[in-house]
XYZ file of C-alpha atoms in Angstrom:
354
model
C -36.123 -39.536 14.373
C -37.933 -38.684 11.190
C -38.409 -35.629 9.065
C -41.123 -34.689 6.678
C -41.552 -33.266 3.188
C -44.776 -32.127 1.474
C -46.074 -32.547 -2.049
C -48.802 -30.233 -3.249
C -50.536 -31.979 -6.225
C -52.868 -30.289 -8.672
C -52.711 -32.317 -11.840
C -54.584 -31.971 -15.053
C -58.172 -33.169 -14.574
C -57.607 -33.632 -10.847
C -59.944 -31.421 -8.772
C -58.890 -32.535 -5.280
C -55.884 -31.152 -3.423
C -54.167 -33.432 -0.943
C -50.953 -33.849 0.996
C -48.570 -36.770 0.851
C -46.050 -37.219 3.673
C -42.638 -38.551 2.920
C -40.420 -39.591 5.754
C -36.727 -39.043 5.740
C -34.020 -39.498 8.370
C -32.936 -36.369 10.199
C -29.187 -36.042 10.103
C -28.698 -32.570 11.568
C -30.842 -32.451 14.696
C -32.672 -34.650 17.043
C -35.974 -33.299 18.318
C -37.647 -34.270 21.543
C -40.211 -36.996 20.881
C -43.207 -34.866 21.859
C -42.297 -32.133 19.351
C -41.646 -34.644 16.601
C -45.047 -36.105 17.284
C -46.579 -32.626 17.006
C -45.140 -32.306 13.528
C -46.503 -35.723 12.619
C -49.975 -34.778 13.989
C -49.951 -31.569 11.935
C -49.078 -33.462 8.816
C -51.809 -36.022 9.367
C -54.297 -33.222 9.929
C -53.356 -31.744 6.605
C -53.556 -35.164 4.921
C -57.181 -35.533 6.112
C -58.097 -32.130 4.752
C -59.142 -32.859 1.129
C -60.263 -29.809 -0.798
C -62.604 -30.009 -3.786
C -61.481 -27.114 -5.908
C -64.857 -27.011 -7.630
C -66.677 -26.735 -4.315
C -68.448 -23.454 -3.448
C -66.442 -23.119 -0.174
C -63.044 -23.264 -1.888
C -62.002 -19.753 -2.992
C -58.621 -18.317 -3.903
C -58.297 -17.115 -0.341
C -58.919 -20.636 0.964
C -56.269 -22.036 -1.429
C -53.792 -19.387 -0.261
C -54.347 -20.398 3.407
C -53.961 -24.078 2.379
C -50.637 -23.356 0.681
C -49.455 -21.350 3.690
C -50.246 -24.380 5.912
C -48.320 -26.690 3.583
C -45.349 -24.409 3.453
C -45.301 -24.150 7.242
C -45.397 -27.931 7.521
C -42.474 -28.227 5.128
C -40.474 -25.718 7.166
C -41.286 -27.633 10.358
C -39.973 -30.860 8.814
C -36.700 -29.411 7.593
C -35.934 -27.011 10.462
C -32.621 -27.554 12.236
C -33.579 -25.855 15.569
C -36.407 -26.546 17.934
C -37.350 -22.813 17.946
C -37.715 -22.916 14.165
C -39.946 -26.005 14.406
C -42.189 -24.323 16.907
C -42.384 -21.137 14.850
C -43.382 -23.109 11.797
C -46.060 -24.992 13.657
C -47.389 -21.715 15.001
C -47.632 -20.332 11.453
C -49.231 -23.545 10.190
C -51.894 -23.655 12.890
C -52.730 -19.990 12.264
C -53.236 -20.749 8.518
C -55.482 -23.718 9.349
C -57.592 -21.554 11.699
C -58.081 -18.976 8.980
C -58.822 -21.627 6.370
C -61.508 -23.168 8.583
C -63.142 -19.757 9.222
C -63.229 -18.961 5.475
C -64.801 -22.314 4.589
C -67.405 -22.110 7.323
C -68.367 -18.467 6.805
C -67.101 -17.252 10.152
C -65.181 -13.975 10.696
C -61.587 -14.573 9.690
C -59.049 -13.765 12.432
C -55.975 -11.781 11.465
C -52.453 -12.670 12.490
C -51.378 -11.772 15.954
C -49.455 -8.479 16.006
C -45.747 -8.446 16.594
C -44.257 -6.472 19.546
C -44.249 -2.691 19.077
C -40.568 -2.348 20.059
C -38.385 -2.274 16.951
C -35.864 -5.009 16.658
C -37.572 -7.208 19.277
C -38.003 -10.799 18.017
C -41.563 -12.036 17.423
C -42.924 -13.722 20.521
C -43.107 -17.441 20.235
C -46.229 -18.748 22.022
C -46.256 -22.220 20.406
C -45.427 -25.075 22.737
C -45.684 -27.933 20.245
C -48.925 -29.106 21.876
C -52.112 -28.149 20.036
C -54.455 -25.790 21.859
C -51.662 -24.816 24.321
C -49.802 -21.514 24.236
C -47.106 -20.205 26.548
C -44.580 -17.505 27.217
C -42.209 -15.959 29.688
C -40.918 -12.535 30.823
C -42.524 -9.108 30.789
C -44.499 -7.526 27.947
C -47.720 -7.940 26.003
C -48.333 -10.885 23.659
C -51.243 -11.630 21.366
C -52.253 -15.280 21.096
C -54.478 -16.543 18.273
C -57.115 -18.835 19.794
C -57.147 -22.413 18.357
C -60.553 -23.724 19.446
C -61.114 -27.451 19.699
C -64.736 -26.813 18.606
C -64.759 -23.819 16.186
C -67.769 -21.568 16.579
C -68.546 -22.695 20.148
C -67.720 -21.438 23.644
C -64.608 -22.953 25.198
C -62.808 -23.475 28.499
C -59.656 -21.587 29.245
C -57.165 -23.152 31.685
C -54.669 -20.449 32.673
C -51.540 -20.866 34.754
C -48.953 -18.256 35.678
C -45.961 -18.391 37.997
C -43.638 -15.662 39.198
C -44.225 -12.159 40.512
C -45.583 -8.932 39.162
C -48.847 -8.080 37.439
C -50.558 -10.561 35.199
C -53.474 -9.828 32.924
C -55.386 -11.699 30.209
C -57.935 -9.942 28.020
C -60.013 -11.419 25.217
C -59.967 -9.749 21.791
C -61.919 -9.980 18.583
C -59.494 -9.158 15.800
C -60.788 -10.025 12.327
C -60.606 -8.588 8.850
C -63.678 -6.485 9.761
C -62.036 -4.777 12.735
C -60.533 -5.134 16.227
C -62.179 -4.912 19.650
C -60.562 -5.516 23.016
C -62.856 -6.746 25.782
C -62.563 -6.494 29.551
C -59.928 -8.406 31.406
C -60.554 -12.078 32.052
C -57.732 -12.132 34.560
C -56.111 -9.265 36.457
C -54.007 -10.220 39.385
C -50.524 -10.102 40.986
C -48.271 -13.110 41.572
C -49.216 -16.635 40.703
C -52.538 -17.581 39.106
C -54.188 -20.924 38.487
C -57.757 -21.081 37.292
C -60.300 -21.780 34.614
C -62.480 -19.243 32.724
C -65.299 -19.434 30.238
C -64.307 -18.166 26.812
C -67.294 -16.880 24.673
C -67.825 -17.557 20.987
C -66.749 -14.238 19.458
C -63.077 -13.667 20.668
C -60.395 -14.647 18.250
C -57.264 -13.665 20.287
C -56.016 -13.388 23.810
C -53.948 -10.412 24.925
C -51.536 -11.599 27.682
C -49.630 -8.938 29.626
C -47.001 -9.464 32.353
C -45.293 -6.639 34.176
C -42.477 -6.472 36.753
C -42.096 -10.234 36.879
C -38.926 -10.416 34.849
C -37.740 -13.781 33.420
C -39.225 -15.540 36.421
C -42.709 -14.899 34.991
C -43.955 -17.923 33.006
C -47.477 -18.508 31.772
C -49.511 -20.995 29.795
C -53.017 -21.071 28.339
C -54.837 -24.227 27.325
C -58.104 -24.087 25.328
C -60.392 -27.017 25.877
C -64.020 -27.861 25.033
C -66.588 -26.869 27.667
C -67.373 -30.562 28.030
C -63.977 -30.972 29.654
C -65.057 -28.909 32.670
C -65.020 -30.635 36.076
C -68.422 -32.233 36.950
C -70.197 -30.494 39.782
C -70.708 -32.971 42.700
C -73.520 -32.656 45.241
C -71.013 -31.148 47.656
C -68.223 -29.268 45.903
C -65.376 -27.308 47.479
C -62.901 -25.073 45.753
C -61.295 -21.600 45.451
C -60.579 -19.066 42.799
C -61.897 -19.066 39.213
C -63.555 -22.258 38.083
C -65.950 -23.682 35.469
C -68.073 -26.651 36.507
C -70.322 -28.890 34.410
C -73.766 -29.597 35.861
C -75.372 -32.756 34.532
C -78.562 -32.824 36.615
C -82.126 -31.624 36.288
C -83.907 -28.776 38.067
C -82.127 -28.031 41.391
C -81.287 -25.320 43.922
C -77.628 -24.472 44.248
C -76.508 -23.215 47.635
C -73.370 -21.058 47.622
C -71.279 -20.509 50.703
C -68.187 -18.307 50.409
C -65.524 -16.302 52.102
C -63.703 -13.768 50.011
C -61.827 -10.499 50.213
C -62.690 -9.546 46.564
C -65.966 -9.275 44.568
C -67.089 -12.587 43.109
C -69.745 -13.758 40.683
C -71.472 -17.093 40.034
C -73.226 -17.442 36.637
C -75.202 -20.262 35.108
C -74.579 -21.073 31.441
C -77.556 -22.803 29.855
C -76.526 -26.204 28.519
C -79.196 -26.018 25.828
C -78.316 -22.774 24.087
C -74.827 -22.163 25.733
C -75.733 -18.587 26.697
C -76.036 -16.796 30.031
C -79.320 -15.667 31.558
C -79.398 -12.296 29.852
C -79.415 -13.955 26.444
C -81.111 -17.240 27.202
C -84.627 -17.629 25.769
C -85.172 -21.183 26.920
C -88.319 -21.661 29.000
C -87.626 -22.186 32.702
C -89.206 -25.066 34.600
C -92.450 -24.613 36.486
C -90.766 -24.192 39.847
C -92.992 -25.259 42.788
C -94.161 -22.527 45.047
C -91.665 -21.872 47.849
C -88.566 -22.833 45.761
C -85.751 -20.580 47.001
C -84.868 -17.565 44.852
C -86.443 -16.391 41.666
C -85.516 -17.268 38.083
C -82.234 -15.399 38.128
C -79.345 -17.549 36.974
C -76.660 -15.225 38.272
C -75.249 -14.130 41.650
C -72.959 -11.162 42.200
C -71.619 -10.380 45.627
C -68.890 -8.501 47.361
C -66.496 -8.895 50.328
C -66.797 -11.080 53.358
C -68.699 -14.304 53.990
C -72.058 -15.107 52.522
C -74.743 -17.666 51.975
C -76.766 -17.576 48.716
C -79.164 -19.708 46.651
C -79.375 -20.064 42.862
C -81.753 -22.030 40.748
C -80.379 -24.449 38.159
C -83.115 -25.134 35.551
C -81.382 -27.877 33.513
C -77.928 -29.294 32.657
C -75.409 -26.561 31.961
C -72.290 -24.974 33.384
C -71.385 -22.896 36.472
C -68.881 -20.070 35.875
C -67.315 -18.895 39.126
C -65.404 -15.642 38.814
C -63.187 -14.433 41.638
C -61.450 -11.084 41.024
C -58.698 -11.787 43.593
C -58.516 -15.543 43.166
C -57.918 -16.153 46.882
C -61.417 -16.819 48.206
C -62.872 -20.222 49.104
C -66.312 -21.458 48.130
C -68.516 -24.419 48.967
C -71.425 -25.478 46.743
C -74.244 -27.945 47.463
C -77.095 -28.905 45.167
C -80.571 -30.059 46.114
C -82.743 -31.606 43.283
C -86.232 -30.128 42.940
C -89.113 -32.430 41.938
C -91.074 -30.818 39.160
C -94.436 -32.553 38.674
C -95.705 -32.922 35.093
C -98.184 -30.243 33.983
C -101.809 -31.136 34.748
C -104.334 -31.113 31.860
C -106.776 -28.241 32.179
C -110.253 -29.277 33.383
C -111.771 -28.081 30.038
C -109.633 -30.579 28.125
C -110.832 -33.335 30.421
C -114.513 -32.465 29.740
C -113.950 -32.340 25.973
C -112.420 -35.841 26.185
C -115.489 -37.221 28.019
C -117.854 -35.678 25.438
C -115.941 -37.340 22.655
C -116.301 -40.742 24.211
C -120.084 -40.328 24.579
C -120.405 -39.877 20.824
């Protein structure tokens, strides 16, 4: 097992900051291999991040975040307990997220707030695996979102076991202010599903109640491209995000549910829902089922619905209760190329006569 130390070099006449990783034998603790690899990966990420101190995107605030990441990496390499390694990695990842936001001109997220109860230890959501957070027991915990593709929508894979209430809300908490959005998940008991995460949120607020120590949860943030591919006949249940790779088609939705449910199409070109999408729809042939709505919302019981899919994109299936079943089928629609107006044809013939 190896440990790690960090050198922060800023010599006379040197305008690039970089990390060198020195390996030394651990003598006080042996970490599990996956956690030791996480420390290695974080160090390599830092080593690849060369900062030109004369560059316009490197400010004093950027350098402060960089130093914070280096210090966290040094703590992770010298920690004697697994909990301390995870805490250092959590701090280091947070510094890297803020650093990236500052360099790219995006809103800078603030640190996740500690628990309100005095004397209660700070919740540790780090798992050692990048883009994965977890926790256990009752209470509310803020999780800083580490996006695999900063500035783009993402896929949330949420799992919760145990009893009691379980809720996940998205938050936008930056240096400009804080806003808490509606709940992504609100349920009792176990939950296993995938949800679409918009661009703006910077944090997740996870709340568990009455589940005790049996309550365990984890959240993985993945790129939207990791969504399951929609097949011509696709069965499932609960919340899901599916990737549609085909052309214009009609989606038929069959369902049975005891809670309200929604199916939304996310345009693969602009990555927005119908209310914000400005992309031109196809010239649907007369008689194509439904209109140009890219969203269905329906309530209890069984149903049979149709939805137009104009181009490759994503289907976001939201089930409030998470216990309903659904069956999707897609039928491609042949869109003929637009015909030239007759007047253009006549102009072409006149040109040939000359």
